[in-house]
Coordinates of C-alpha atoms in Angstrom, one line a residue:
Chain A
M1 CA 85.2 70.7 125.4
T2 CA 85.5 67.5 123.2
L3 CA 83.1 66.2 120.6
E4 CA 82.8 62.5 119.5
P5 CA 84.5 62.2 116.1
N6 CA 82.2 61.7 113.1
S7 CA 79.1 62.0 115.2
F8 CA 77.2 64.2 112.7
A9 CA 73.5 63.8 112.0
K10 CA 73.0 61.6 108.9
R11 CA 72.1 63.4 105.7
S12 CA 68.6 62.0 105.0
T13 CA 66.6 64.5 103.0
I14 CA 67.2 67.8 101.2
E15 CA 64.6 69.5 103.5
Q16 CA 66.6 68.3 106.5
V17 CA 69.9 69.5 105.2
E18 CA 68.7 72.8 103.8
E19 CA 65.8 73.9 106.1
G20 CA 66.6 72.0 109.4
N21 CA 68.7 72.9 112.3
E22 CA 70.8 69.7 112.3
L23 CA 74.5 69.8 111.6
A24 CA 75.1 67.3 108.7
P25 CA 78.2 68.5 106.7
K26 CA 79.2 66.9 103.5
F27 CA 82.9 66.1 103.1
D28 CA 84.0 65.4 99.6
A29 CA 85.6 62.3 98.1
A30 CA 89.0 63.4 99.6
G31 CA 87.3 63.9 103.1
L32 CA 87.5 67.7 102.8
I33 CA 85.1 70.7 103.1
P34 CA 86.1 74.1 101.7
V35 CA 86.5 77.0 104.2
V36 CA 86.0 80.7 103.4
C37 CA 87.8 82.8 106.0
T38 CA 87.0 86.5 106.3
D39 CA 88.1 89.2 108.7
Y40 CA 85.3 89.7 111.3
K41 CA 85.6 93.5 111.3
T42 CA 86.3 94.4 107.8
G43 CA 84.7 91.5 105.9
E44 CA 87.8 91.1 103.8
L45 CA 88.4 87.6 102.4
L46 CA 91.6 86.5 104.1
M47 CA 92.1 83.0 102.7
H48 CA 90.3 79.9 101.3
G49 CA 91.3 76.5 102.7
Y50 CA 90.0 73.1 103.5
M51 CA 89.1 71.2 106.7
N52 CA 88.9 67.4 107.2
E53 CA 86.7 66.1 109.9
E54 CA 89.4 66.4 112.5
A55 CA 90.2 70.0 111.6
F56 CA 86.4 70.8 111.6
R57 CA 86.1 69.3 115.1
K58 CA 89.2 71.0 116.5
S59 CA 88.0 74.3 115.1
M60 CA 84.6 73.9 116.9
E61 CA 86.2 72.6 120.1
T62 CA 88.9 75.3 120.5
G63 CA 87.4 78.3 118.6
E64 CA 90.7 78.6 116.8
A65 CA 90.8 77.8 113.0
H66 CA 92.3 74.5 112.0
Y67 CA 92.7 73.4 108.5
Y68 CA 93.9 70.4 106.6
S69 CA 97.0 71.2 104.6
R70 CA 96.8 69.6 101.3
S71 CA 100.4 70.3 100.5
R72 CA 101.8 69.1 103.8
K73 CA 99.0 66.4 104.1
Q74 CA 98.4 67.1 107.8
L75 CA 96.3 68.9 110.3
W76 CA 97.2 72.5 110.4
H77 CA 96.6 74.7 113.4
K78 CA 96.8 78.1 111.7
G79 CA 99.2 80.3 113.5
A80 CA 101.1 77.5 115.3
T81 CA 104.4 78.5 113.6
S82 CA 103.6 82.2 112.7
G83 CA 101.6 83.4 115.8
L84 CA 98.9 84.4 113.3
V85 CA 96.2 82.5 115.1
Q86 CA 92.6 83.0 113.8
K87 CA 90.1 83.3 116.6
I88 CA 86.7 82.2 115.3
K89 CA 84.1 84.8 116.1
E90 CA 81.3 83.2 114.0
F91 CA 81.1 79.8 112.2
R92 CA 78.6 79.4 109.5
I93 CA 77.5 76.6 107.1
D94 CA 75.8 76.9 103.7
D95 CA 72.5 75.7 102.4
D96 CA 73.6 72.2 101.3
Q97 CA 76.2 72.0 104.1
D98 CA 79.2 71.4 101.8
C99 CA 81.0 74.7 102.6
V100 CA 82.0 76.6 105.8
W101 CA 82.4 80.3 106.4
I102 CA 84.4 81.4 109.4
R103 CA 84.6 85.0 110.4
V104 CA 87.8 85.5 112.4
E105 CA 90.0 87.9 114.4
V106 CA 93.7 87.3 113.5
L107 CA 96.2 87.7 116.4
S108 CA 99.6 89.3 116.1
T109 CA 100.1 91.4 112.9
G110 CA 96.7 90.4 111.6
A111 CA 98.0 88.8 108.4
S112 CA 96.8 85.5 106.9
C113 CA 98.9 84.9 103.8
H114 CA 102.1 82.9 103.7
V115 CA 103.5 85.3 101.1
G116 CA 103.5 88.1 103.8
Y117 CA 100.4 90.0 102.7
R118 CA 97.3 90.6 105.0
S119 CA 95.0 88.7 102.5
C120 CA 95.9 86.0 100.1
F121 CA 93.8 87.8 97.6
Y122 CA 96.2 90.8 97.0
R123 CA 95.9 90.9 93.3
A124 CA 93.0 92.0 91.0
V125 CA 92.2 90.5 87.6
P126 CA 90.8 93.0 85.1
V127 CA 87.3 92.2 83.9
G128 CA 84.7 93.3 81.3
Q129 CA 85.7 96.6 79.8
E130 CA 88.9 96.7 81.8
L131 CA 90.3 94.0 79.5
S132 CA 90.6 96.7 76.9
S133 CA 92.5 95.1 74.1
A134 CA 93.6 91.8 75.6
K135 CA 93.1 88.9 73.1
K136 CA 94.7 86.2 75.3
F137 CA 94.7 85.6 79.0
S138 CA 98.5 85.9 78.9
D139 CA 98.2 89.5 77.7
I140 CA 96.5 90.4 81.1
K141 CA 98.4 92.1 83.9
L142 CA 97.3 91.6 87.5
E143 CA 97.0 94.6 89.6
Y144 CA 98.4 94.8 93.2
L145 CA 95.9 95.9 95.8
E146 CA 98.2 95.6 98.7
S147 CA 101.3 97.7 98.3
E148 CA 103.4 96.3 101.1
K149 CA 103.8 93.0 103.0
V150 CA 102.8 92.9 106.5
F151 CA 105.6 90.5 107.6
D152 CA 108.7 89.0 106.1
P153 CA 108.0 85.3 105.4
K154 CA 111.6 84.4 105.8
E155 CA 111.7 85.7 109.3
V156 CA 108.6 83.9 110.3
Y157 CA 108.8 80.6 108.4
G158 CA 112.6 80.3 108.0
D159 CA 113.4 77.4 105.6
A160 CA 110.1 75.6 105.8
P161 CA 109.0 74.5 102.3
N162 CA 106.7 76.8 100.4
P163 CA 103.1 75.3 100.4
T164 CA 102.4 76.4 96.9
I165 CA 102.1 73.7 94.3
L166 CA 102.7 74.5 90.7
Chain B
M1 CA 85.4 91.2 74.1
T2 CA 86.6 87.7 73.6
L3 CA 89.6 85.9 74.9
E4 CA 91.3 82.9 73.4
P5 CA 90.4 79.8 75.4
N6 CA 93.1 78.4 77.7
S7 CA 95.6 81.1 76.7
F8 CA 96.9 81.5 80.2
A9 CA 100.5 82.1 81.1
K10 CA 102.3 78.8 81.9
R11 CA 103.0 78.1 85.6
S12 CA 106.8 78.1 85.7
T13 CA 108.0 79.1 89.2
I14 CA 106.5 79.8 92.6
E15 CA 107.8 83.4 92.4
Q16 CA 106.0 84.0 89.1
V17 CA 102.8 82.7 90.4
E18 CA 102.9 84.4 93.8
E19 CA 104.8 87.5 93.3
G20 CA 104.4 88.2 89.5
N21 CA 101.6 90.0 87.6
E22 CA 100.8 87.2 85.2
L23 CA 97.5 85.4 85.2
A24 CA 98.3 81.7 85.6
P25 CA 95.3 80.0 87.4
K26 CA 95.4 76.4 88.6
F27 CA 92.3 74.4 87.8
D28 CA 91.9 71.1 89.8
A29 CA 91.9 67.5 88.5
A30 CA 88.2 68.1 87.6
G31 CA 89.1 71.2 85.7
L32 CA 87.6 73.4 88.3
I33 CA 88.7 76.4 90.5
P34 CA 86.7 77.4 93.7
V35 CA 85.0 80.9 93.7
V36 CA 84.2 83.0 96.8
C37 CA 81.4 85.4 96.0
T38 CA 80.7 88.3 98.4
D39 CA 78.4 91.3 98.2
Y40 CA 80.4 94.3 97.1
K41 CA 78.7 96.7 99.5
T42 CA 78.2 94.8 102.7
G43 CA 81.1 92.2 102.4
E44 CA 78.7 89.4 103.2
L45 CA 79.5 85.9 101.8
L46 CA 76.8 85.2 99.4
M47 CA 77.9 81.8 97.9
H48 CA 80.7 79.5 97.2
G49 CA 80.9 77.8 93.8
Y50 CA 83.2 76.7 91.0
M51 CA 84.3 77.8 87.6
N52 CA 85.8 75.7 84.9
E53 CA 87.9 77.4 82.2
E54 CA 84.8 78.4 80.1
A55 CA 83.0 79.9 83.1
F56 CA 86.2 81.8 84.1
R57 CA 86.5 83.2 80.6
K58 CA 82.8 84.2 80.3
S59 CA 82.9 85.8 83.7
M60 CA 85.9 87.9 82.6
E61 CA 84.6 88.7 79.2
T62 CA 81.0 89.7 80.3
G63 CA 81.6 91.0 83.8
E64 CA 78.7 88.7 84.9
A65 CA 79.4 85.6 87.1
H66 CA 79.4 82.4 85.3
Y67 CA 79.9 79.1 87.3
Y68 CA 80.1 75.5 86.5
S69 CA 77.3 73.5 88.1
R70 CA 78.6 70.4 89.4
S71 CA 75.1 69.0 89.9
R72 CA 73.8 69.8 86.4
K73 CA 77.2 69.3 84.9
Q74 CA 77.1 72.4 82.7
L75 CA 78.0 76.1 82.4
W76 CA 75.8 78.2 84.6
H77 CA 75.2 81.9 84.0
K78 CA 74.0 82.9 87.4
G79 CA 70.7 84.6 87.3
A80 CA 69.7 83.4 83.7
T81 CA 66.6 81.7 85.2
S82 CA 66.0 83.7 88.4
G83 CA 67.0 87.2 87.2
L84 CA 69.5 87.3 90.1
V85 CA 72.5 88.2 87.8
Q86 CA 75.8 88.9 89.7
K87 CA 77.6 92.0 88.3
I88 CA 81.3 91.5 89.0
K89 CA 82.7 94.8 90.5
E90 CA 86.0 93.3 91.4
F91 CA 87.7 89.9 90.5
R92 CA 90.6 88.8 92.6
I93 CA 92.9 85.8 92.6
D94 CA 94.8 84.4 95.5
D95 CA 98.6 83.9 96.2
D96 CA 99.0 80.5 94.5
Q97 CA 96.2 81.3 91.9
D98 CA 93.9 78.3 92.8
C99 CA 91.0 80.3 94.1
V100 CA 89.0 83.3 92.9
W101 CA 87.2 85.9 94.9
I102 CA 84.5 88.0 93.1
R103 CA 82.8 91.0 94.7
V104 CA 79.4 91.4 93.1
E105 CA 76.3 93.5 92.9
V106 CA 73.3 91.2 92.7
L107 CA 70.4 92.5 90.5
S108 CA 66.7 92.1 91.2
T109 CA 66.0 91.1 94.9
G110 CA 69.7 90.8 95.7
A111 CA 69.5 87.2 96.8
S112 CA 72.0 84.5 95.8
C113 CA 70.7 81.3 97.5
H114 CA 68.5 78.8 95.7
V115 CA 66.6 78.2 98.9
G116 CA 65.3 81.7 99.0
Y117 CA 67.7 83.5 101.4
R118 CA 69.9 86.4 100.6
S119 CA 73.1 84.4 101.4
C120 CA 73.7 80.6 101.2
F121 CA 75.3 80.9 104.7
Y122 CA 72.1 81.7 106.7
R123 CA 72.9 79.4 109.6
A124 CA 75.5 79.6 112.4
V125 CA 77.2 76.7 114.1
P126 CA 78.0 77.1 117.8
V127 CA 81.8 77.0 118.5
G128 CA 84.0 76.9 121.6
Q129 CA 82.1 77.8 124.7
E130 CA 78.8 78.1 122.8
L131 CA 78.9 74.3 122.5
S132 CA 78.0 74.1 126.2
S133 CA 77.1 70.4 127.0
A134 CA 77.2 69.0 123.5
K135 CA 79.0 65.6 123.4
K136 CA 78.2 64.7 119.8
F137 CA 77.9 66.8 116.6
S138 CA 74.3 65.5 116.4
D139 CA 73.6 67.3 119.7
I140 CA 74.3 70.6 118.1
K141 CA 71.5 72.9 116.9
L142 CA 72.2 75.4 114.1
E143 CA 71.0 79.0 114.6
Y144 CA 69.2 80.9 111.8
L145 CA 70.7 84.3 111.0
E146 CA 68.3 85.2 108.4
S147 CA 64.7 85.1 109.6
E148 CA 62.9 85.5 106.4
K149 CA 63.4 84.3 102.8
V150 CA 63.8 87.0 100.2
F151 CA 62.0 85.1 97.4
D152 CA 59.9 82.0 97.0
P153 CA 62.0 79.4 95.1
K154 CA 58.9 77.6 93.8
E155 CA 57.8 80.8 92.1
V156 CA 61.2 81.4 90.5
Y157 CA 62.4 78.0 89.8
G158 CA 59.1 76.1 89.3
D159 CA 59.7 72.4 89.1
A160 CA 63.5 72.5 88.2
P161 CA 65.4 69.8 90.2
N162 CA 67.0 71.0 93.4
P163 CA 70.8 71.2 93.0
T164 CA 71.6 69.9 96.5
I165 CA 73.2 66.4 96.5
L166 CA 72.9 64.4 99.7

């Protein structure tokens, strides 16, 4: 199954984009569209990434999540190294078609975070009354919601550079 | 409850950012951080938006979602016009602290999409074998997953300009 690159419908009117059934995604100035990735069964947010046109196309063609890695500046077939492939069970697009939601089943251990946790969002930030006496953001302590890592990143990724940018 | 603006911990090391308990978010070159907003009870993705530092701070201080509107170029207290206020039940940050996940309870009709649907992600894109004979993206038809709007945008927003940018 192959699709012709960049063969999207042209974005002509707000009504077409919001209320129509044509696929007319908007990639940003860097050629990217944000992607929200949740677990198909639990609804948990696993990760947030970006697709360029090629990653978007490969994801649709193969049914496996492909992203564009901004740190490595290349197409990224999620799970190619780790085995943590994300099978896309549902692919949605939002009202103005500038964001994608994929609901996935993760193979192997089911984790999606390079640090070793199941979800990238393993820490909570106190909010409202939970802030108690904090006066500065730097007074705040994050709370861990996952107590144990699912896998050891060193075993899985070896000496590959960490993708986090300070 | 007020927090001193921009009083975050400094981002010093990858270990601090990923494995520590300090809040050290990374705003992008435009001063924004992406926000994934899901329904606290159902896990449904309601919307994807952005916060600047002020919106981040107001969200934490008030426990109600504030965004930065890129189309209106201003702070946006979600629900101020529509009544569809988002009460933050949980606020999470990801591994490299460049993305936020808020789990919310939406007041009033429970909708979050300016088009009138409950979720902004009311359309599915066929993927993998569902593509059948499509050769171009423009051959693809989106499938509606919400059959009815929850509210009438004209009644709620009147003549306010549509935020969608072509």
